[in-house]
CSV table of C-alpha atoms in Angstrom, one decimal:
chain,number,residue,atom,x,y,z
A,198,MET,CA,14.6,15.5,-0.5
A,199,ARG,CA,15.0,12.5,1.8
A,200,VAL,CA,17.8,11.8,4.3
A,201,LEU,CA,19.2,8.6,5.7
A,202,ILE,CA,22.2,8.2,8.1
A,203,ASP,CA,24.2,5.0,8.2
A,204,MET,CA,24.3,4.7,12.0
A,205,ASN,CA,27.0,2.1,11.8
A,206,ARG,CA,29.2,4.8,10.3
A,207,CYS,CA,28.0,7.8,12.4
A,208,GLU,CA,30.3,8.6,15.3
A,209,SER,CA,28.1,11.5,16.7
A,210,TYR,CA,30.6,14.3,15.8
A,211,GLY,CA,27.6,16.6,15.5
A,212,GLN,CA,28.7,18.6,12.5
A,213,CYS,CA,25.3,18.0,11.0
A,214,VAL,CA,23.6,19.5,14.1
A,215,TYR,CA,25.7,22.7,13.7
A,216,ALA,CA,25.0,22.8,10.0
A,217,ALA,CA,21.2,22.0,10.1
A,218,GLY,CA,19.9,22.2,13.6
A,219,ALA,CA,16.3,22.1,12.5
A,220,VAL,CA,16.8,18.7,10.9
A,221,PHE,CA,19.5,16.9,13.1
A,222,ALA,CA,19.5,16.9,16.9
A,223,PHE,CA,21.1,15.0,19.7
A,224,ARG,CA,18.9,13.3,22.3
A,225,GLY,CA,21.1,12.7,25.3
A,226,ARG,CA,24.8,13.0,24.9
A,227,GLU,CA,25.4,10.9,21.8
A,228,SER,CA,22.1,9.7,20.3
A,229,LEU,CA,21.4,11.4,17.0
A,230,GLU,CA,17.9,11.8,15.6
A,231,TYR,CA,16.9,13.5,12.4
A,232,ASP,CA,14.0,14.4,10.1
A,233,ARG,CA,14.1,11.9,7.2
A,234,VAL,CA,11.9,14.1,5.0
A,235,PRO,CA,13.1,17.6,5.8
A,236,PRO,CA,11.1,20.6,4.6
A,237,GLY,CA,12.3,22.5,1.5
A,238,HIS,CA,13.6,25.6,3.3
A,239,THR,CA,16.2,23.4,5.1
A,240,TRP,CA,17.6,21.6,2.0
A,241,ALA,CA,20.6,23.9,1.6
A,242,ASP,CA,21.5,23.4,5.2
A,243,VAL,CA,21.0,19.6,4.9
A,244,ARG,CA,23.4,19.5,1.9
A,245,ARG,CA,25.9,21.4,3.9
A,246,ALA,CA,25.5,19.0,6.8
A,247,ALA,CA,26.1,16.0,4.5
A,248,SER,CA,29.3,17.4,3.1
A,249,ALA,CA,30.4,18.4,6.6
A,250,CYS,CA,30.0,14.9,8.1
A,251,PRO,CA,33.6,13.7,8.9
A,252,VAL,CA,32.7,10.1,8.3
A,253,GLY,CA,30.4,10.5,5.3
A,254,ALA,CA,27.5,8.9,7.0
A,255,ILE,CA,24.7,11.1,5.6
A,256,ARG,CA,23.0,9.9,2.4
A,257,LEU,CA,20.7,12.2,0.5
A,258,GLY,CA,18.2,11.2,-2.1
A,259,GLU,CA,14.8,12.0,-3.5
A,260,ALA,CA,11.3,10.9,-3.2
A,261,PRO,CA,10.1,8.9,-6.1
A,262,GLU,CA,8.5,11.1,-8.8
A,263,ASP,CA,4.8,11.5,-9.0
A,264,GLY,CA,4.2,9.6,-5.8
A,265,VAL,CA,4.5,6.2,-7.6
A,266,CYS,CA,7.3,4.0,-6.5
A,267,ARG,CA,9.2,4.3,-9.9
B,168,VAL,CA,5.3,-15.6,-22.6
B,169,PRO,CA,9.0,-15.9,-23.1
B,170,VAL,CA,11.2,-13.8,-20.8
B,171,SER,CA,14.2,-11.9,-21.8
B,172,ASP,CA,16.0,-10.4,-18.8
B,173,ARG,CA,13.5,-9.8,-16.1
B,174,ILE,CA,14.7,-9.7,-12.5
B,175,VAL,CA,12.0,-10.1,-9.9
B,176,ILE,CA,12.8,-8.9,-6.3
B,177,VAL,CA,10.5,-10.3,-3.7
B,178,GLY,CA,10.6,-8.1,-0.6
B,179,ALA,CA,10.4,-4.3,-1.1
B,180,SER,CA,12.1,-3.1,2.1
B,181,LEU,CA,15.6,-2.0,2.9
B,182,ALA,CA,17.4,-5.0,1.3
B,183,GLY,CA,15.0,-5.1,-1.8
B,184,LEU,CA,15.6,-1.4,-2.5
B,185,SER,CA,19.4,-1.8,-2.0
B,186,ALA,CA,19.3,-4.7,-4.5
B,187,ALA,CA,17.2,-2.7,-7.0
B,188,GLU,CA,19.4,0.4,-6.9
B,189,THR,CA,22.6,-1.8,-7.2
B,190,LEU,CA,21.2,-3.6,-10.3
B,191,ARG,CA,20.6,-0.2,-12.0
B,192,ALA,CA,23.9,1.2,-10.8
B,193,GLU,CA,25.6,-1.8,-12.4
B,194,GLY,CA,24.0,-1.0,-15.6
B,195,TYR,CA,21.3,-3.7,-15.7
B,196,PRO,CA,19.0,-2.6,-18.5
B,197,GLY,CA,16.2,-5.2,-18.4
B,198,GLU,CA,12.9,-5.4,-16.7
B,199,LEU,CA,12.7,-5.0,-12.9
B,200,VAL,CA,9.7,-6.1,-10.8
B,201,LEU,CA,9.5,-5.3,-7.0
B,202,VAL,CA,7.0,-7.3,-5.0
B,203,GLY,CA,6.2,-6.2,-1.4
B,204,ASP,CA,3.5,-7.6,0.9
B,205,GLU,CA,3.1,-4.3,2.7
B,206,PRO,CA,1.1,-1.6,0.9
B,207,HIS,CA,3.9,1.0,1.4
B,208,GLU,CA,7.0,2.0,-0.6
B,209,PRO,CA,10.3,1.1,1.1
B,210,TYR,CA,10.8,2.7,4.5
B,211,ASP,CA,13.4,2.4,7.3
B,212,ARG,CA,12.4,0.3,10.3
B,213,PRO,CA,14.7,1.4,13.1
B,214,PRO,CA,12.8,4.6,13.9
B,215,LEU,CA,9.5,2.7,14.4
B,216,SER,CA,10.4,1.7,18.0
B,217,LYS,CA,12.1,5.1,18.7
B,218,ALA,CA,11.0,8.4,17.2
B,219,VAL,CA,7.8,7.1,15.6
B,220,LEU,CA,6.5,5.2,18.7
B,221,ALA,CA,7.6,8.0,21.1
B,222,GLY,CA,5.5,10.4,19.0
B,223,ARG,CA,8.4,12.7,18.1
B,224,THR,CA,7.9,12.4,14.4
B,225,ARG,CA,4.6,12.5,12.5
B,226,GLY,CA,5.8,11.4,9.0
B,227,ALA,CA,6.9,8.0,8.0
B,228,PRO,CA,10.6,7.2,7.6
B,229,TRP,CA,10.6,6.8,3.9
B,230,LEU,CA,13.9,5.7,2.3
B,231,PRO,CA,15.7,8.1,0.0
B,232,ARG,CA,16.1,7.1,-3.6
B,233,THR,CA,19.4,7.6,-5.4
B,234,ARG,CA,18.3,6.8,-8.9
B,235,GLU,CA,15.2,6.2,-11.1
B,236,LEU,CA,14.5,2.4,-10.9
B,237,GLY,CA,12.1,2.1,-13.8
B,238,ALA,CA,10.5,-0.8,-12.0
B,239,ARG,CA,7.1,-2.3,-11.9
B,240,TRP,CA,5.9,-2.3,-8.3
B,241,LEU,CA,3.5,-4.8,-6.9
B,242,LEU,CA,2.8,-3.6,-3.4
B,243,GLY,CA,0.4,-5.0,-0.8
B,244,ARG,CA,0.8,-8.4,-2.5
B,245,ALA,CA,2.8,-11.4,-1.2
B,246,ALA,CA,4.5,-14.0,-3.4
B,247,THR,CA,2.8,-17.3,-2.8
B,248,GLY,CA,4.4,-19.8,-5.1
B,249,LEU,CA,7.6,-20.5,-7.0
B,250,ASP,CA,8.4,-22.9,-9.8
B,251,LEU,CA,12.2,-23.2,-9.9
B,252,GLY,CA,12.3,-25.3,-13.1
B,253,ARG,CA,10.1,-23.0,-15.2
B,254,ARG,CA,11.5,-19.9,-13.4
B,255,ARG,CA,8.1,-18.4,-12.5
B,256,VAL,CA,7.0,-16.8,-9.3
B,257,ARG,CA,3.3,-16.5,-8.3
B,258,VAL,CA,2.0,-13.3,-6.9
B,259,GLY,CA,-1.7,-13.4,-6.2
B,260,ASP,CA,-3.3,-14.6,-9.4
B,261,GLU,CA,-0.4,-13.5,-11.6
B,262,SER,CA,2.5,-15.8,-12.6
B,263,ILE,CA,5.6,-13.9,-13.4
B,264,GLY,CA,8.6,-15.3,-15.3
B,265,TYR,CA,12.1,-14.3,-14.3
B,266,THR,CA,15.6,-14.7,-15.5
B,267,GLY,CA,16.8,-13.8,-12.0
B,268,LEU,CA,15.0,-13.8,-8.6
B,269,LEU,CA,16.1,-12.0,-5.5
B,270,VAL,CA,14.5,-13.0,-2.2
B,271,THR,CA,14.6,-10.2,0.3
B,272,THR,CA,11.4,-10.8,2.2
B,273,GLY,CA,13.0,-10.1,5.6
B,274,ALA,CA,11.5,-11.3,8.9
B,275,SER,CA,8.3,-11.0,10.8
B,276,ALA,CA,7.7,-10.5,14.5
B,277,ARG,CA,7.3,-13.7,16.5
B,278,GLY,CA,3.7,-13.6,17.8
B,279,TRP,CA,2.3,-14.7,21.2
B,280,PRO,CA,0.8,-18.2,21.1
B,281,ALA,CA,-3.0,-18.2,20.7
B,282,ALA,CA,-3.4,-20.9,23.3
B,283,ARG,CA,-1.9,-18.5,25.9
B,284,GLY,CA,-3.9,-15.4,25.0
B,285,GLY,CA,-2.3,-14.3,21.7
B,286,GLY,CA,-5.7,-13.7,20.1
B,287,LEU,CA,-6.8,-11.1,22.7
B,288,ALA,CA,-7.3,-7.5,21.6
B,289,GLY,CA,-4.6,-5.3,22.9
B,290,VAL,CA,-1.7,-7.8,22.2
B,291,HIS,CA,0.6,-6.1,19.7
B,292,THR,CA,3.9,-6.8,17.9
B,293,LEU,CA,6.1,-4.1,16.4
B,294,ARG,CA,7.8,-4.7,13.1
B,295,SER,CA,6.0,-2.7,10.3
B,296,LEU,CA,4.9,0.8,9.8
B,297,ASP,CA,1.3,-0.3,10.2
B,298,ASP,CA,2.2,-2.1,13.5
B,299,ALA,CA,3.7,1.2,14.8
B,300,ARG,CA,0.6,3.2,13.8
B,301,ALA,CA,-1.8,0.7,15.4
B,302,LEU,CA,0.3,0.7,18.5
B,303,CYS,CA,0.4,4.5,18.6
B,304,ASP,CA,-3.4,4.6,18.2
B,305,ALA,CA,-3.9,2.1,21.0
B,306,LEU,CA,-1.5,4.2,23.3
B,307,ASP,CA,-3.4,7.3,22.5
B,308,ARG,CA,-6.5,5.7,23.9
B,309,GLY,CA,-4.9,5.5,27.4
B,310,PRO,CA,-4.5,1.8,27.9
B,311,GLY,CA,-3.2,1.8,31.5
B,312,ARG,CA,-0.1,-0.2,32.2
B,313,VAL,CA,1.7,-1.7,29.2
B,314,LEU,CA,3.5,-5.0,29.4
B,315,VAL,CA,6.6,-5.4,27.2
B,316,VAL,CA,7.5,-9.1,26.7
B,317,GLY,CA,11.2,-9.4,26.0
B,318,ALA,CA,14.1,-7.0,26.7
B,319,GLY,CA,16.2,-7.3,23.6
B,320,PHE,CA,16.8,-4.4,21.3
B,321,THR,CA,13.2,-3.9,20.3
B,322,GLY,CA,11.8,-4.5,23.8
B,323,GLY,CA,14.2,-2.0,25.3
B,324,GLU,CA,13.5,0.7,22.7
B,325,VAL,CA,9.8,0.2,23.1
B,326,ALA,CA,10.0,0.5,26.9
B,327,SER,CA,12.1,3.6,26.6
B,328,SER,CA,9.7,5.2,24.2
B,329,LEU,CA,6.7,4.3,26.3
B,330,ARG,CA,8.2,5.8,29.4
B,331,GLU,CA,8.9,8.9,27.4
B,332,ARG,CA,5.2,9.1,26.5
B,333,GLY,CA,4.4,8.8,30.2
B,334,HIS,CA,2.9,5.2,30.2
B,335,GLU,CA,3.3,2.8,33.1
B,336,VAL,CA,5.5,0.0,31.8
B,337,THR,CA,6.3,-3.5,33.0
B,338,VAL,CA,9.1,-5.3,31.2
B,339,VAL,CA,9.5,-9.1,31.6
B,340,ASP,CA,12.6,-10.9,30.3
B,341,ARG,CA,13.8,-14.4,30.9
B,342,GLY,CA,17.5,-13.4,30.9
B,343,PRO,CA,19.6,-11.8,33.7
B,344,GLY,CA,19.1,-8.3,32.3
B,345,PRO,CA,18.1,-6.2,29.3
B,346,LEU,CA,20.3,-6.8,26.2
B,347,ALA,CA,22.3,-9.5,28.2
B,348,GLY,CA,21.6,-12.1,25.5
B,349,ALA,CA,23.0,-10.1,22.6
B,350,LEU,CA,25.6,-7.9,24.4
B,351,GLY,CA,26.6,-9.7,27.5
B,352,ARG,CA,26.3,-9.5,31.3
B,353,THR,CA,28.0,-6.1,31.7
B,354,LEU,CA,25.3,-4.5,29.5
B,355,GLY,CA,22.6,-6.6,31.2
B,356,GLY,CA,23.5,-5.3,34.6
B,357,PHE,CA,23.9,-1.7,33.4
B,358,MET,CA,20.7,-1.6,31.5
B,359,SER,CA,18.7,-3.1,34.4
B,360,GLU,CA,19.6,0.0,36.4
B,361,ARG,CA,18.7,2.3,33.5
B,362,HIS,CA,15.3,0.6,33.0
B,363,ARG,CA,14.6,1.0,36.8
B,364,ALA,CA,15.9,4.6,36.9
B,365,ALA,CA,13.5,5.5,34.1
B,366,GLY,CA,10.6,4.1,36.2
B,367,VAL,CA,10.2,0.7,34.4
B,368,ASP,CA,8.9,-2.2,36.5
B,369,LEU,CA,11.6,-4.7,35.3
B,370,ARG,CA,11.2,-8.4,36.0
B,371,VAL,CA,14.3,-10.3,35.0
B,372,ARG,CA,14.7,-14.1,35.0
B,373,THR,CA,11.0,-14.2,34.6
B,374,THR,CA,8.7,-15.3,31.7
B,375,VAL,CA,5.0,-14.6,30.9
B,376,GLU,CA,2.9,-17.8,31.4
B,377,THR,CA,-0.3,-16.5,30.0
B,378,LEU,CA,-2.2,-13.4,29.0
B,379,GLU,CA,-5.8,-13.2,30.3
B,380,GLY,CA,-8.8,-11.1,29.5
B,381,ASP,CA,-12.4,-11.2,28.3
B,382,GLY,CA,-11.8,-10.4,24.6
B,383,ARG,CA,-9.3,-7.8,25.5
B,384,VAL,CA,-6.2,-8.4,27.5
B,385,SER,CA,-6.5,-7.3,31.1
B,386,ALA,CA,-3.8,-9.2,33.0
B,387,ALA,CA,-0.6,-11.3,32.6
B,388,VAL,CA,0.4,-14.2,34.8
B,389,LEU,CA,4.1,-14.5,35.2
B,390,SER,CA,6.4,-17.5,35.9
B,391,ASP,CA,6.9,-16.4,39.5
B,392,GLY,CA,3.2,-16.7,40.1
B,393,SER,CA,2.5,-13.0,40.2
B,394,ARG,CA,-0.2,-11.3,38.3
B,395,VAL,CA,0.1,-7.9,36.6
B,396,ASP,CA,-2.9,-5.9,35.5
B,397,VAL,CA,-2.2,-4.6,32.0
B,398,GLY,CA,-4.2,-2.9,29.3
B,399,LEU,CA,-1.8,-3.4,26.4
B,400,VAL,CA,0.9,-5.9,25.6
B,401,VAL,CA,3.9,-5.5,23.2
B,402,VAL,CA,5.4,-8.8,22.3
B,403,ALA,CA,9.1,-8.4,21.5
B,404,LEU,CA,10.4,-11.9,21.3
B,405,GLY,CA,12.5,-11.7,18.1
B,406,ALA,CA,11.6,-12.7,14.6
B,407,VAL,CA,10.6,-15.6,12.4
B,408,ARG,CA,11.0,-15.8,8.7
B,409,PRO,CA,7.9,-16.7,6.7
B,410,THR,CA,9.3,-19.0,4.0
B,411,GLY,CA,6.6,-21.5,3.4
B,412,TRP,CA,6.3,-20.7,-0.3
B,413,LEU,CA,10.1,-21.1,-0.7
B,414,ARG,CA,10.1,-24.4,1.1
B,415,ALA,CA,7.2,-25.7,-0.9
B,416,ALA,CA,9.3,-24.9,-4.1
B,417,GLY,CA,12.1,-27.2,-2.8
B,418,LEU,CA,14.4,-24.6,-1.3
B,419,ALA,CA,16.3,-25.1,1.9
B,420,ALA,CA,14.1,-22.8,4.0
B,421,ASP,CA,12.3,-22.8,7.3
B,422,GLU,CA,11.4,-20.2,10.0
B,423,ARG,CA,15.1,-19.5,10.5
B,424,GLY,CA,15.5,-18.3,6.9
B,425,LEU,CA,16.5,-19.3,3.4
B,426,CYS,CA,19.9,-21.0,3.2
B,427,CYS,CA,22.4,-19.6,0.7
B,428,ASP,CA,26.0,-20.0,-0.1
B,429,ALA,CA,28.8,-17.5,0.4
B,430,THR,CA,27.9,-15.8,-2.9
B,431,CYS,CA,24.2,-15.4,-1.8
B,432,ARG,CA,22.9,-18.1,-4.1
B,433,ALA,CA,19.8,-19.7,-2.6
B,434,LEU,CA,20.1,-23.4,-2.0
B,435,ALA,CA,17.8,-26.3,-2.8
B,436,ARG,CA,17.1,-28.8,0.0
B,437,ASP,CA,19.8,-31.1,-1.5
B,438,GLY,CA,22.3,-28.3,-1.0
B,439,THR,CA,22.8,-27.4,-4.7
B,440,PRO,CA,22.2,-23.8,-5.7
B,441,ALA,CA,18.8,-23.1,-7.3
B,442,PRO,CA,19.4,-21.6,-10.8
B,443,GLY,CA,19.0,-17.8,-10.9
B,444,VAL,CA,17.8,-17.4,-7.3
B,445,PHE,CA,19.7,-15.2,-4.8
B,446,THR,CA,18.8,-14.0,-1.4
B,447,ALA,CA,19.9,-11.3,1.1
B,448,GLY,CA,19.0,-9.5,4.3
B,449,ASP,CA,17.2,-10.8,7.3
B,450,VAL,CA,15.7,-13.8,5.5
B,451,ALA,CA,19.1,-15.1,4.2
B,452,ARG,CA,20.7,-17.8,6.2
B,453,SER,CA,24.4,-17.9,5.3
B,454,PRO,CA,27.4,-20.0,6.3
B,455,ASP,CA,29.4,-18.4,9.1
B,456,PRO,CA,32.8,-17.5,7.6
B,457,ASP,CA,34.5,-18.6,10.8
B,458,ALA,CA,32.6,-21.9,11.0
B,459,PRO,CA,31.4,-23.0,7.6
B,460,ASP,CA,29.3,-25.8,9.0
B,461,ARG,CA,27.3,-23.2,11.0
B,462,TRP,CA,24.4,-21.2,9.4
B,463,ARG,CA,23.1,-18.0,10.6
B,464,SER,CA,20.8,-15.2,9.6
B,465,LEU,CA,21.8,-11.7,10.6
B,466,GLU,CA,19.1,-9.3,11.6
B,467,HIS,CA,21.2,-6.2,11.0
B,468,TRP,CA,20.5,-3.0,9.1
B,469,GLY,CA,23.9,-2.9,7.6
B,470,ASN,CA,23.7,-6.5,6.6
B,471,ALA,CA,20.4,-5.9,4.7
B,472,VAL,CA,22.1,-3.0,2.7
B,473,GLU,CA,25.4,-4.7,2.0
B,474,GLN,CA,24.4,-8.3,1.4
B,475,ALA,CA,21.7,-7.1,-1.0
B,476,ALA,CA,24.2,-5.2,-3.0
B,477,VAL,CA,26.5,-8.2,-3.2
B,478,ALA,CA,23.7,-10.5,-4.1
B,479,ALA,CA,22.5,-8.1,-6.8
B,480,ARG,CA,26.0,-7.9,-8.3
B,481,ASN,CA,26.5,-11.7,-8.2
B,482,LEU,CA,23.2,-12.2,-9.9
B,483,LEU,CA,24.4,-10.2,-12.8
B,484,ARG,CA,27.8,-11.8,-13.0
B,485,ALA,CA,29.2,-14.9,-14.5
B,486,PRO,CA,29.9,-17.6,-11.9
B,487,ALA,CA,33.7,-17.1,-12.0
B,488,ASP,CA,33.3,-13.3,-11.2
B,489,ARG,CA,31.0,-13.7,-8.2
B,490,GLN,CA,32.3,-12.3,-5.0
B,491,PRO,CA,31.7,-13.9,-1.6
B,492,TYR,CA,29.9,-11.8,1.0
B,493,ARG,CA,31.8,-11.1,4.2
B,494,PRO,CA,29.3,-9.9,6.8
B,495,ALA,CA,30.5,-7.2,9.1
B,496,SER,CA,28.6,-7.6,12.3
B,497,ALA,CA,27.5,-4.2,13.7
B,498,PHE,CA,24.5,-3.2,15.7
B,499,TRP,CA,23.2,0.0,17.2
B,500,SER,CA,20.4,1.0,19.5
B,501,ASP,CA,19.2,4.2,21.1
B,502,GLN,CA,17.3,3.8,24.3
B,503,PHE,CA,16.9,5.6,27.6
B,504,GLY,CA,18.9,8.5,26.2
B,505,LEU,CA,21.9,6.3,25.4
B,506,SER,CA,23.7,5.4,22.2
B,507,ILE,CA,24.6,1.7,22.3
B,508,LYS,CA,26.7,0.3,19.5
B,509,SER,CA,28.6,-2.9,19.0
B,510,VAL,CA,31.0,-4.5,16.5
B,511,GLY,CA,32.0,-8.1,16.1
B,512,ARG,CA,30.8,-11.0,18.2
B,513,THR,CA,29.2,-10.1,21.5
B,514,GLU,CA,26.9,-13.1,21.9
B,515,GLY,CA,28.0,-16.5,23.3
B,516,THR,CA,31.4,-15.1,24.4
B,517,ASP,CA,33.2,-16.3,27.5
B,518,ALA,CA,34.7,-13.2,29.0
B,519,GLU,CA,34.1,-9.4,29.2
B,520,LEU,CA,36.3,-6.5,30.3
B,521,VAL,CA,35.5,-2.8,30.6
B,522,VAL,CA,38.5,-1.2,28.8
B,523,GLN,CA,37.4,2.5,28.7
B,524,GLY,CA,35.2,4.6,30.9
B,525,SER,CA,32.9,3.0,33.5
B,526,PRO,CA,29.2,1.9,33.8
B,527,GLU,CA,29.0,4.4,36.8
B,528,GLN,CA,29.7,7.2,34.4
B,529,ALA,CA,27.3,5.7,31.9
B,530,ARG,CA,30.0,6.0,29.3
B,531,PHE,CA,32.1,3.0,28.6
B,532,VAL,CA,33.5,0.3,26.2
B,533,VAL,CA,33.3,-3.3,27.1
B,534,VAL,CA,35.2,-5.9,25.0
B,535,HIS,CA,34.3,-9.6,24.6
B,536,GLY,CA,36.7,-12.5,24.6
B,537,ARG,CA,36.3,-16.0,23.3
B,538,ALA,CA,38.8,-18.8,23.6
B,539,GLY,CA,41.5,-16.3,24.4
B,540,ARG,CA,40.9,-13.9,21.6
B,541,THR,CA,39.2,-10.5,21.6
B,542,VAL,CA,36.2,-10.9,19.3
B,543,GLY,CA,33.7,-8.0,19.9
B,544,ALA,CA,33.1,-4.6,21.6
B,545,VAL,CA,30.2,-2.7,22.9
B,546,ALA,CA,30.3,1.1,23.3
B,547,VAL,CA,27.7,3.0,25.5
B,548,ASP,CA,27.8,6.7,24.7
B,549,GLU,CA,31.2,6.2,23.2
B,550,PRO,CA,30.5,6.0,19.5
B,551,ARG,CA,34.0,7.3,18.5
B,552,ALA,CA,35.8,4.5,20.2
B,553,LEU,CA,34.3,1.7,18.2
B,554,ALA,CA,36.1,2.1,14.8
B,555,GLY,CA,39.4,1.5,16.6
B,556,TRP,CA,38.1,-1.7,18.2
B,557,LYS,CA,36.6,-2.9,15.0
B,558,TYR,CA,40.1,-2.5,13.4
B,559,LEU,CA,41.8,-4.3,16.3
B,560,ILE,CA,39.3,-7.2,16.4
B,561,SER,CA,39.9,-7.8,12.7
B,562,GLY,CA,43.6,-8.2,13.5
B,563,ASP,CA,43.0,-11.2,15.8
B,564,ILE,CA,44.3,-9.8,19.1
B,565,PRO,CA,44.4,-11.8,22.4
B,566,PHE,CA,42.0,-11.4,25.3
B,567,PRO,CA,42.4,-9.6,27.5
B,568,PRO,CA,43.7,-7.0,25.0
B,569,PRO,CA,47.3,-6.0,25.8
B,570,PHE,CA,46.3,-2.4,26.6
B,571,THR,CA,43.5,-0.2,27.8
B,572,ALA,CA,42.8,3.5,27.8
B,573,PRO,CA,44.6,5.5,30.5
B,574,GLY,CA,42.8,5.3,33.8
B,575,ALA,CA,40.5,2.5,32.7
B,576,PRO,CA,39.5,-0.1,35.3
B,577,ARG,CA,41.0,-3.5,34.5
B,578,ALA,CA,38.8,-5.8,36.6
B,579,ALA,CA,37.2,-8.6,34.6
B,580,ALA,CA,33.5,-8.3,34.6
C-alpha cells in the first residue's frame, strides 16, 4: 500500500491521526506528516483513516507489481 | 515502423504519472511509453525538503498507483530530440514514433553560476530524490555552518529542516523577508521572526556575491561586504525549465517553459499548435485566463496533477470536445512547525489585510487586494479558513472585504 494526501484539500481535521496514529501525525498545531509507504500491519487503520477524512484528501494506491514500473 | 496509437509521455514524475493514469482511466487501449531522465519510478517531491531532509523518514516518497498502466518505462534516459513532422522523439540512440506526445518534463533547480563558485564541492541544489540523498550524506559528515541562498518556499523549508537537525544555518535573501515575494509583506515580516526564533542567522535585502574555497566551498562573500564561513551551501533560487530539445524542434520553448494554448496543446514558434503534442505541469507555460496576452508556468503540485489530467483527456479527444484548463492557484508549505497555505493571487498585489487571528498568535489569515478586488488569501496555521476564502475570491469581492471574523484586527498591513 502507498498513501498520498492532497494537501490543497487537507484541512488538518486530524481524523486520520485518530484512526491510524502510527502513520499520520501532526507536527506543530496544524502540519500533517505521514508515512507514504506504511507497513502491512497498519493497512486496516489506514483504510479507516481514508474513509474518515471529512474532505476526502487521502488517496490510497499500490506499489507497482514485481518492482517494475508497470 | 508504422505507428498505430502510441502515446509517449516524456517526464515520469507527478504530472507524467497523472497523465498516464488518466489515459488509461479514459479507456485508451494503445501503447504507452513513459520516459524519465531520473533513474527512479515516480515519487513526490514536497517531502524532500521536509521529512526526507530532516531525517524523519528513511524511505522514499513513492507515489501510489491507482491502476495497472501497462506501459513501457524508459528511466534514467532523457529525450534529446524531436521531429514534429515525422512524429518521432529521440531517447538516447532510440527513435520512437508517436501518435500523441505529452511533455511533462517539469523544472530543474537553478544552479549557482560557475564563475562565482558554482563548481566548488559542497554547493548543492535540492530538486530530486538523488539531490536530497546527496545533501543528507553531506550533512551527516558534519559540514559546519550551512548557507541557504534564497528564502522562498524551498529555502525556508530547507532552513527549517536543517535547524531541526541541529545545523548552524545562515539564510540570505534579496527580499524584505522570507516568502515575501510569493506571499507578501505580512508573511515576510512574520517569517523573519520565525527564522530568527529558530536560531537562523537571517540576512534580508542581501545577496551572495561569490562563493569561495579551495576545491571545496569554505566561505561566502555577501553584498554588504561581510564574509561568512560556511562548509555547505544549498542554492534555492527557483527553477529553470530545460527545453533545448523542444526549442530545437521548432517549439515555442525557453527556460521559462513550453508555451501551450488553453487546451494544453504545445505551440510552435509561429504560434500554431504542434500536431499531437500536449504539455502540462511545471514545464507548461500557459496563457493567464485573466490576461490572455500574459504567459505563465505554475510550479504547483495541484497544477501538475490537474493540468496533466486535462492535457491527457484533450489528447484523446476530437478538437471540438477539448476542454480548456482553468488553473486553480493553491500552494502549501510546512516550515518552522507551521502550516502555510494560500489560494488565489498573492504575488504582485497592492494591499494586504489580516482578517482573522493575528501574527502575534502565529495563527492568522491575510487577504490580498489588487485594483480594489480581493484576489488571494494566505492562512498560517488556519487551514480550515481557506476554503471559504477560495469561494469568496472566486465571486469577485471588493478589497477590503466587507466583513472580517469577530474580533479580528482591521488595520491594513
